[in-house]
mmCIF file of C-alpha atoms in Angstrom:
data_model
loop_
_atom_site.group_PDB
_atom_site.id
_atom_site.type_symbol
_atom_site.label_atom_id
_atom_site.label_comp_id
_atom_site.label_asym_id
_atom_site.label_seq_id
_atom_site.Cartn_x
_atom_site.Cartn_y
_atom_site.Cartn_z
ATOM 1 C CA UNK A 1 57.446 -28.409 -20.055
ATOM 2 C CA UNK A 2 59.065 -31.488 -18.550
ATOM 3 C CA UNK A 3 60.849 -32.870 -21.607
ATOM 4 C CA UNK A 4 63.255 -35.193 -19.810
ATOM 5 C CA UNK A 5 61.232 -36.532 -16.892
ATOM 6 C CA UNK A 6 57.985 -38.462 -16.992
ATOM 7 C CA UNK A 7 55.319 -38.179 -14.362
ATOM 8 C CA UNK A 8 54.165 -41.271 -12.507
ATOM 9 C CA UNK A 9 51.581 -43.508 -14.161
ATOM 10 C CA UNK A 10 48.715 -43.723 -11.699
ATOM 11 C CA UNK A 11 46.767 -46.978 -11.986
ATOM 12 C CA UNK A 12 44.014 -47.348 -9.358
ATOM 13 C CA UNK A 13 43.119 -50.884 -8.285
ATOM 14 C CA UNK A 14 39.530 -50.522 -9.502
ATOM 15 C CA UNK A 15 38.017 -48.599 -12.367
ATOM 16 C CA UNK A 16 35.812 -45.992 -10.807
ATOM 17 C CA UNK A 17 34.346 -42.670 -11.795
ATOM 18 C CA UNK A 18 33.284 -40.262 -9.064
ATOM 19 C CA UNK A 19 33.277 -43.137 -6.579
ATOM 20 C CA UNK A 20 30.914 -45.359 -8.557
ATOM 21 C CA UNK A 21 31.768 -48.438 -10.636
ATOM 22 C CA UNK A 22 32.151 -47.638 -14.304
ATOM 23 C CA UNK A 23 29.459 -49.336 -16.376
ATOM 24 C CA UNK A 24 31.338 -51.227 -19.055
ATOM 25 C CA UNK A 25 29.667 -53.902 -21.169
ATOM 26 C CA UNK A 26 30.616 -57.543 -21.349
ATOM 27 C CA UNK A 27 32.377 -58.519 -24.603
ATOM 28 C CA UNK A 28 29.100 -59.822 -26.033
ATOM 29 C CA UNK A 29 26.905 -56.809 -25.427
ATOM 30 C CA UNK A 30 25.767 -55.143 -28.646
ATOM 31 C CA UNK A 31 25.742 -51.542 -27.432
ATOM 32 C CA UNK A 32 28.843 -49.451 -27.916
ATOM 33 C CA UNK A 33 30.672 -48.135 -24.882
ATOM 34 C CA UNK A 34 31.911 -44.553 -24.931
ATOM 35 C CA UNK A 35 35.183 -44.147 -23.017
ATOM 36 C CA UNK A 36 35.893 -40.465 -22.274
ATOM 37 C CA UNK A 37 39.486 -39.284 -22.379
ATOM 38 C CA UNK A 38 40.808 -35.833 -21.545
ATOM 39 C CA UNK A 39 44.170 -34.709 -22.886
ATOM 40 C CA UNK A 40 45.744 -31.635 -21.316
ATOM 41 C CA UNK A 41 48.248 -29.982 -23.603
ATOM 42 C CA UNK A 42 49.953 -26.842 -24.823
ATOM 43 C CA UNK A 43 50.836 -26.468 -28.492
ATOM 44 C CA UNK A 44 54.329 -25.317 -27.480
ATOM 45 C CA UNK A 45 55.055 -28.815 -26.147
ATOM 46 C CA UNK A 46 56.446 -31.189 -28.815
ATOM 47 C CA UNK A 47 55.766 -34.214 -26.620
ATOM 48 C CA UNK A 48 52.047 -33.406 -26.762
ATOM 49 C CA UNK A 49 52.042 -33.934 -30.528
ATOM 50 C CA UNK A 50 53.817 -37.262 -30.154
ATOM 51 C CA UNK A 51 51.423 -38.239 -27.351
ATOM 52 C CA UNK A 52 48.496 -37.538 -29.669
ATOM 53 C CA UNK A 53 49.834 -40.070 -32.144
ATOM 54 C CA UNK A 54 50.750 -42.586 -29.442
ATOM 55 C CA UNK A 55 47.275 -42.429 -27.924
ATOM 56 C CA UNK A 56 45.575 -42.625 -31.315
ATOM 57 C CA UNK A 57 47.550 -45.739 -32.232
ATOM 58 C CA UNK A 58 46.633 -47.411 -28.937
ATOM 59 C CA UNK A 59 42.941 -46.567 -29.312
ATOM 60 C CA UNK A 60 42.842 -47.868 -32.877
ATOM 61 C CA UNK A 61 44.434 -51.167 -31.863
ATOM 62 C CA UNK A 62 42.124 -51.583 -28.871
ATOM 63 C CA UNK A 63 38.990 -50.803 -30.892
ATOM 64 C CA UNK A 64 39.979 -53.456 -33.428
ATOM 65 C CA UNK A 65 40.043 -56.032 -30.598
ATOM 66 C CA UNK A 66 36.939 -54.711 -28.814
ATOM 67 C CA UNK A 67 34.566 -53.218 -31.406
ATOM 68 C CA UNK A 68 32.038 -52.429 -28.661
ATOM 69 C CA UNK A 69 34.358 -49.706 -27.378
ATOM 70 C CA UNK A 70 34.452 -46.173 -28.732
ATOM 71 C CA UNK A 71 36.839 -43.549 -27.397
ATOM 72 C CA UNK A 72 36.040 -39.855 -27.205
ATOM 73 C CA UNK A 73 39.059 -37.609 -26.753
ATOM 74 C CA UNK A 74 38.621 -34.022 -25.609
ATOM 75 C CA UNK A 75 41.550 -31.603 -25.582
ATOM 76 C CA UNK A 76 41.749 -29.369 -22.508
ATOM 77 C CA UNK A 77 43.566 -26.111 -21.930
ATOM 78 C CA UNK A 78 46.890 -25.940 -20.152
ATOM 79 C CA UNK A 79 49.539 -23.236 -20.162
ATOM 80 C CA UNK A 80 53.179 -24.090 -19.628
ATOM 81 C CA UNK A 81 53.101 -20.985 -17.437
ATOM 82 C CA UNK A 82 55.994 -18.897 -18.722
ATOM 83 C CA UNK A 83 56.035 -15.169 -18.133
ATOM 84 C CA UNK A 84 57.134 -13.007 -21.046
ATOM 85 C CA UNK A 85 58.912 -9.930 -19.692
ATOM 86 C CA UNK A 86 60.629 -7.023 -21.393
ATOM 87 C CA UNK A 87 64.356 -7.461 -21.220
ATOM 88 C CA UNK A 88 67.597 -6.185 -22.674
ATOM 89 C CA UNK A 89 68.413 -9.748 -23.599
ATOM 90 C CA UNK A 90 68.262 -10.070 -27.385
ATOM 91 C CA UNK A 91 66.584 -13.423 -27.860
ATOM 92 C CA UNK A 92 63.776 -12.383 -30.195
ATOM 93 C CA UNK A 93 63.794 -11.818 -33.909
ATOM 94 C CA UNK A 94 65.852 -8.691 -34.754
ATOM 95 C CA UNK A 95 62.859 -6.978 -36.348
ATOM 96 C CA UNK A 96 60.921 -6.701 -33.099
ATOM 97 C CA UNK A 97 60.725 -3.261 -31.556
ATOM 98 C CA UNK A 98 60.488 -4.574 -27.989
ATOM 99 C CA UNK A 99 62.841 -7.307 -26.892
ATOM 100 C CA UNK A 100 61.064 -10.062 -25.009
ATOM 101 C CA UNK A 101 62.492 -12.687 -22.746
ATOM 102 C CA UNK A 102 60.898 -15.857 -21.460
ATOM 103 C CA UNK A 103 61.137 -16.010 -17.690
ATOM 104 C CA UNK A 104 60.402 -19.267 -15.919
ATOM 105 C CA UNK A 105 59.582 -18.330 -12.314
ATOM 106 C CA UNK A 106 61.699 -20.102 -9.712
ATOM 107 C CA UNK A 107 58.765 -20.151 -7.328
ATOM 108 C CA UNK A 108 55.270 -21.234 -8.243
ATOM 109 C CA UNK A 109 52.962 -18.189 -8.417
ATOM 110 C CA UNK A 110 50.406 -17.982 -5.647
ATOM 111 C CA UNK A 111 47.761 -18.855 -8.197
ATOM 112 C CA UNK A 112 47.831 -20.040 -11.772
ATOM 113 C CA UNK A 113 45.621 -17.145 -12.837
ATOM 114 C CA UNK A 114 47.967 -14.504 -11.422
ATOM 115 C CA UNK A 115 50.790 -15.837 -13.555
ATOM 116 C CA UNK A 116 48.652 -16.147 -16.660
ATOM 117 C CA UNK A 117 47.175 -12.673 -16.332
ATOM 118 C CA UNK A 118 50.571 -11.105 -15.710
ATOM 119 C CA UNK A 119 51.704 -12.616 -18.982
ATOM 120 C CA UNK A 120 48.644 -11.482 -20.930
ATOM 121 C CA UNK A 121 48.631 -7.975 -19.430
ATOM 122 C CA UNK A 122 52.190 -7.362 -20.527
ATOM 123 C CA UNK A 123 51.666 -8.631 -24.049
ATOM 124 C CA UNK A 124 48.483 -6.651 -24.487
ATOM 125 C CA UNK A 125 50.330 -3.422 -23.669
ATOM 126 C CA UNK A 126 53.071 -3.957 -26.250
ATOM 127 C CA UNK A 127 52.831 -3.739 -30.011
ATOM 128 C CA UNK A 128 52.498 -6.820 -32.176
ATOM 129 C CA UNK A 129 56.236 -7.104 -32.646
ATOM 130 C CA UNK A 130 56.868 -7.074 -28.924
ATOM 131 C CA UNK A 131 54.786 -10.183 -28.368
ATOM 132 C CA UNK A 132 56.589 -12.279 -30.925
ATOM 133 C CA UNK A 133 59.660 -14.286 -30.126
ATOM 134 C CA UNK A 134 61.893 -16.500 -32.232
ATOM 135 C CA UNK A 135 60.977 -20.120 -31.534
ATOM 136 C CA UNK A 136 64.512 -21.427 -31.182
ATOM 137 C CA UNK A 137 65.367 -18.629 -28.737
ATOM 138 C CA UNK A 138 62.199 -19.348 -26.796
ATOM 139 C CA UNK A 139 62.933 -23.064 -26.487
ATOM 140 C CA UNK A 140 66.585 -22.436 -25.661
ATOM 141 C CA UNK A 141 65.537 -20.158 -22.820
ATOM 142 C CA UNK A 142 63.072 -22.747 -21.539
ATOM 143 C CA UNK A 143 65.810 -25.393 -21.669
ATOM 144 C CA UNK A 144 68.351 -23.268 -19.802
ATOM 145 C CA UNK A 145 70.203 -21.103 -22.297
ATOM 146 C CA UNK A 146 71.580 -20.779 -25.848
ATOM 147 C CA UNK A 147 71.952 -24.129 -27.564
ATOM 148 C CA UNK A 148 70.364 -26.032 -24.682
ATOM 149 C CA UNK A 149 67.262 -27.075 -26.604
ATOM 150 C CA UNK A 150 69.058 -28.937 -29.397
ATOM 151 C CA UNK A 151 69.458 -32.208 -27.420
ATOM 152 C CA UNK A 152 65.741 -32.099 -26.615
ATOM 153 C CA UNK A 153 64.927 -31.417 -30.258
ATOM 154 C CA UNK A 154 67.072 -34.372 -31.307
ATOM 155 C CA UNK A 155 65.234 -36.596 -28.847
ATOM 156 C CA UNK A 156 61.705 -35.559 -29.821
ATOM 157 C CA UNK A 157 62.662 -35.874 -33.485
ATOM 158 C CA UNK A 158 63.889 -39.430 -32.936
ATOM 159 C CA UNK A 159 60.803 -40.463 -30.959
ATOM 160 C CA UNK A 160 58.416 -38.618 -33.259
ATOM 161 C CA UNK A 161 59.871 -40.302 -36.336
ATOM 162 C CA UNK A 162 58.248 -43.540 -35.152
ATOM 163 C CA UNK A 163 54.889 -41.870 -35.794
ATOM 164 C CA UNK A 164 55.943 -40.098 -38.981
ATOM 165 C CA UNK A 165 56.420 -36.720 -37.295
ATOM 166 C CA UNK A 166 59.073 -34.128 -38.050
ATOM 167 C CA UNK A 167 59.947 -31.114 -35.928
ATOM 168 C CA UNK A 168 61.293 -27.682 -36.728
ATOM 169 C CA UNK A 169 61.457 -24.538 -34.610
ATOM 170 C CA UNK A 170 61.704 -21.928 -37.338
ATOM 171 C CA UNK A 171 59.792 -18.658 -37.283
ATOM 172 C CA UNK A 172 58.316 -16.670 -34.428
ATOM 173 C CA UNK A 173 55.674 -17.434 -31.850
ATOM 174 C CA UNK A 174 53.851 -15.908 -28.905
ATOM 175 C CA UNK A 175 51.475 -16.901 -26.093
ATOM 176 C CA UNK A 176 49.273 -19.912 -26.837
ATOM 177 C CA UNK A 177 46.146 -18.595 -25.089
ATOM 178 C CA UNK A 178 44.469 -17.667 -28.388
ATOM 179 C CA UNK A 179 45.099 -21.147 -29.784
ATOM 180 C CA UNK A 180 43.505 -22.602 -26.647
ATOM 181 C CA UNK A 181 40.446 -20.430 -27.250
ATOM 182 C CA UNK A 182 40.245 -21.786 -30.795
ATOM 183 C CA UNK A 183 40.573 -25.386 -29.583
ATOM 184 C CA UNK A 184 37.855 -24.944 -26.952
ATOM 185 C CA UNK A 185 35.430 -23.262 -29.324
ATOM 186 C CA UNK A 186 35.867 -25.819 -32.082
ATOM 187 C CA UNK A 187 34.854 -28.451 -29.528
ATOM 188 C CA UNK A 188 31.781 -26.416 -28.614
ATOM 189 C CA UNK A 189 30.752 -25.739 -32.205
ATOM 190 C CA UNK A 190 31.883 -28.845 -34.078
ATOM 191 C CA UNK A 191 32.600 -31.606 -31.544
ATOM 192 C CA UNK A 192 35.614 -33.776 -30.603
ATOM 193 C CA UNK A 193 36.467 -35.024 -34.100
ATOM 194 C CA UNK A 194 36.763 -31.510 -35.501
ATOM 195 C CA UNK A 195 38.671 -30.429 -32.411
ATOM 196 C CA UNK A 196 41.221 -33.201 -32.976
ATOM 197 C CA UNK A 197 41.714 -32.057 -36.587
ATOM 198 C CA UNK A 198 42.312 -28.486 -35.453
ATOM 199 C CA UNK A 199 44.791 -29.596 -32.792
ATOM 200 C CA UNK A 200 46.686 -31.598 -35.412
ATOM 201 C CA UNK A 201 46.726 -28.574 -37.721
ATOM 202 C CA UNK A 202 48.007 -26.340 -34.919
ATOM 203 C CA UNK A 203 50.876 -28.693 -34.115
ATOM 204 C CA UNK A 204 51.750 -28.955 -37.793
ATOM 205 C CA UNK A 205 51.611 -25.187 -38.245
ATOM 206 C CA UNK A 206 53.854 -24.564 -35.247
ATOM 207 C CA UNK A 207 56.399 -27.361 -35.576
ATOM 208 C CA UNK A 208 56.503 -27.973 -39.319
ATOM 209 C CA UNK A 209 55.273 -24.938 -41.246
ATOM 210 C CA UNK A 210 57.032 -22.227 -39.249
ATOM 211 C CA UNK A 211 53.814 -20.335 -38.543
ATOM 212 C CA UNK A 212 53.030 -18.156 -35.540
ATOM 213 C CA UNK A 213 50.055 -19.743 -33.785
ATOM 214 C CA UNK A 214 49.552 -16.630 -31.675
ATOM 215 C CA UNK A 215 48.698 -14.670 -34.830
ATOM 216 C CA UNK A 216 44.957 -14.117 -35.138
ATOM 217 C CA UNK A 217 44.935 -14.347 -38.936
ATOM 218 C CA UNK A 218 46.748 -17.694 -38.803
ATOM 219 C CA UNK A 219 44.209 -19.040 -36.321
ATOM 220 C CA UNK A 220 41.229 -17.729 -38.281
ATOM 221 C CA UNK A 221 42.486 -19.356 -41.471
ATOM 222 C CA UNK A 222 43.237 -22.614 -39.702
ATOM 223 C CA UNK A 223 39.879 -22.782 -37.919
ATOM 224 C CA UNK A 224 37.969 -21.927 -41.057
ATOM 225 C CA UNK A 225 39.767 -24.378 -43.338
ATOM 226 C CA UNK A 226 40.035 -27.271 -40.883
ATOM 227 C CA UNK A 227 36.696 -27.081 -39.072
ATOM 228 C CA UNK A 228 34.579 -25.503 -41.801
ATOM 229 C CA UNK A 229 33.542 -22.479 -39.753
ATOM 230 C CA UNK A 230 33.012 -19.053 -41.317
ATOM 231 C CA UNK A 231 36.078 -16.878 -40.838
ATOM 232 C CA UNK A 232 34.082 -14.133 -39.153
ATOM 233 C CA UNK A 233 32.757 -16.628 -36.587
ATOM 234 C CA UNK A 234 36.257 -17.864 -35.744
ATOM 235 C CA UNK A 235 37.536 -14.309 -35.399
ATOM 236 C CA UNK A 236 34.619 -13.303 -33.208
ATOM 237 C CA UNK A 237 35.206 -16.321 -30.961
ATOM 238 C CA UNK A 238 38.874 -15.425 -30.566
ATOM 239 C CA UNK A 239 38.009 -11.878 -29.496
ATOM 240 C CA UNK A 240 35.204 -12.821 -27.109
ATOM 241 C CA UNK A 241 36.243 -12.095 -23.519
ATOM 242 C CA UNK A 242 33.959 -14.834 -22.213
ATOM 243 C CA UNK A 243 35.823 -17.398 -24.301
ATOM 244 C CA UNK A 244 39.103 -16.159 -22.901
ATOM 245 C CA UNK A 245 37.826 -16.465 -19.360
ATOM 246 C CA UNK A 246 36.599 -19.979 -20.122
ATOM 247 C CA UNK A 247 40.041 -21.256 -21.128
ATOM 248 C CA UNK A 248 41.582 -19.419 -18.168
ATOM 249 C CA UNK A 249 39.181 -21.236 -15.852
ATOM 250 C CA UNK A 250 39.811 -24.558 -17.568
ATOM 251 C CA UNK A 251 43.582 -24.199 -17.392
ATOM 252 C CA UNK A 252 43.470 -23.045 -13.786
ATOM 253 C CA UNK A 253 41.248 -25.990 -12.829
ATOM 254 C CA UNK A 254 43.719 -28.366 -14.466
ATOM 255 C CA UNK A 255 46.411 -27.125 -12.106
ATOM 256 C CA UNK A 256 44.509 -26.312 -8.932
ATOM 257 C CA UNK A 257 41.819 -29.026 -8.972
ATOM 258 C CA UNK A 258 43.045 -31.872 -11.178
ATOM 259 C CA UNK A 259 46.686 -31.776 -10.201
ATOM 260 C CA UNK A 260 48.092 -31.444 -13.704
ATOM 261 C CA UNK A 261 51.696 -30.327 -13.268
ATOM 262 C CA UNK A 262 53.097 -30.876 -16.736
ATOM 263 C CA UNK A 263 51.979 -31.774 -20.217
ATOM 264 C CA UNK A 264 51.060 -34.008 -21.857
ATOM 265 C CA UNK A 265 48.696 -35.401 -19.254
ATOM 266 C CA UNK A 266 45.906 -37.857 -20.041
ATOM 267 C CA UNK A 267 42.969 -38.907 -17.886
ATOM 268 C CA UNK A 268 40.762 -41.876 -18.764
ATOM 269 C CA UNK A 269 37.263 -42.321 -17.336
ATOM 270 C CA UNK A 270 37.984 -39.389 -15.053
ATOM 271 C CA UNK A 271 40.132 -41.580 -12.775
ATOM 272 C CA UNK A 272 43.121 -43.048 -14.556
ATOM 273 C CA UNK A 273 45.908 -40.522 -14.946
ATOM 274 C CA UNK A 274 48.840 -40.912 -17.325
ATOM 275 C CA UNK A 275 51.368 -38.126 -16.819
ATOM 276 C CA UNK A 276 54.161 -37.192 -19.176
ATOM 277 C CA UNK A 277 54.769 -38.648 -22.617
ATOM 278 C CA UNK A 278 54.107 -42.388 -22.726
ATOM 279 C CA UNK A 279 54.533 -44.953 -25.463
ATOM 280 C CA UNK A 280 51.579 -46.614 -27.155
ATOM 281 C CA UNK A 281 52.034 -49.795 -25.111
ATOM 282 C CA UNK A 282 51.345 -47.963 -21.841
ATOM 283 C CA UNK A 283 47.894 -46.940 -23.052
ATOM 284 C CA UNK A 284 47.218 -50.412 -24.435
ATOM 285 C CA UNK A 285 47.926 -51.975 -21.033
ATOM 286 C CA UNK A 286 45.736 -49.408 -19.298
ATOM 287 C CA UNK A 287 42.810 -50.059 -21.667
ATOM 288 C CA UNK A 288 43.137 -53.812 -21.242
ATOM 289 C CA UNK A 289 43.234 -53.480 -17.467
ATOM 290 C CA UNK A 290 40.113 -51.325 -17.437
ATOM 291 C CA UNK A 291 38.355 -53.812 -19.709
ATOM 292 C CA UNK A 292 39.336 -56.825 -17.595
ATOM 293 C CA UNK A 293 38.384 -55.263 -14.275
ATOM 294 C CA UNK A 294 34.999 -54.100 -15.468
ATOM 295 C CA UNK A 295 34.253 -57.365 -17.215
ATOM 296 C CA UNK A 296 34.518 -58.975 -13.777
ATOM 297 C CA UNK A 297 32.274 -56.349 -12.214
ATOM 298 C CA UNK A 298 29.659 -56.917 -14.889
ATOM 299 C CA UNK A 299 29.790 -60.716 -14.947
ATOM 300 C CA UNK A 300 26.223 -61.031 -13.627
ATOM 301 C CA UNK A 301 23.332 -61.356 -16.136
ATOM 302 C CA UNK A 302 22.329 -58.025 -17.672
ATOM 303 C CA UNK A 303 18.641 -58.499 -16.885
ATOM 304 C CA UNK A 304 19.509 -58.402 -13.169
ATOM 305 C CA UNK A 305 21.014 -54.876 -13.339
#
């Protein structure tokens, strides 16, 4: 999780999707335009929650100026790629029977999937306690050692306050793969709006309520209450191996095919890439640029299309 360095904002000179001009309406056309957005995230990343609010604010402002435009945001799987390994280092809650340490590999694994599966294989062979880790210890380890996360927490708290967000790292947590399965299946069963509500609830549960979002019961309750799905359906989805493979494939494709190196990462129209946390104004400028460029492309009469 790159909490102190932002990726480059990639703005192509023309708005294209798969090599073809994007069909955007002139400001007077009655039909609504659907603008697809993908947001790659991991619930462990506090900047992803802030990015959600930043993007939402930008979309709301742009839609008020251009009522023909409608955004559709889809949340995609990404794993921050830590490896949990048994260790004598006591960084987990004292009650756990197997101490667990977060190891950030110095070298990139040969494939994303090898790293992910190594993580899952280990956790699946330990008891429930062995897969849980105190959040503050986890974030400290990711930041470089005891007490190292506090400056990052202070920063995200200050930035998040602009959007009414508060952050806490109390309680335990574990791998986020199960939460990614929930997010993907809510999209499949209930659509983008329900998915966004579930993502918001996951962030709130993790950063505000002190809940363990790797706990199946927590996820079942959240999916049922937020998306209106029967609890047995949510539980079955979480345990379905095919669903697990789907999010593995999606997360691997983000790294290997789409070049996502850190989260949050946003793509608009499949071409415009915004890496790292960005303020609302960055998205507003991107939307206006896309609108202006495509208005020029579509300046000819519509009946001549």
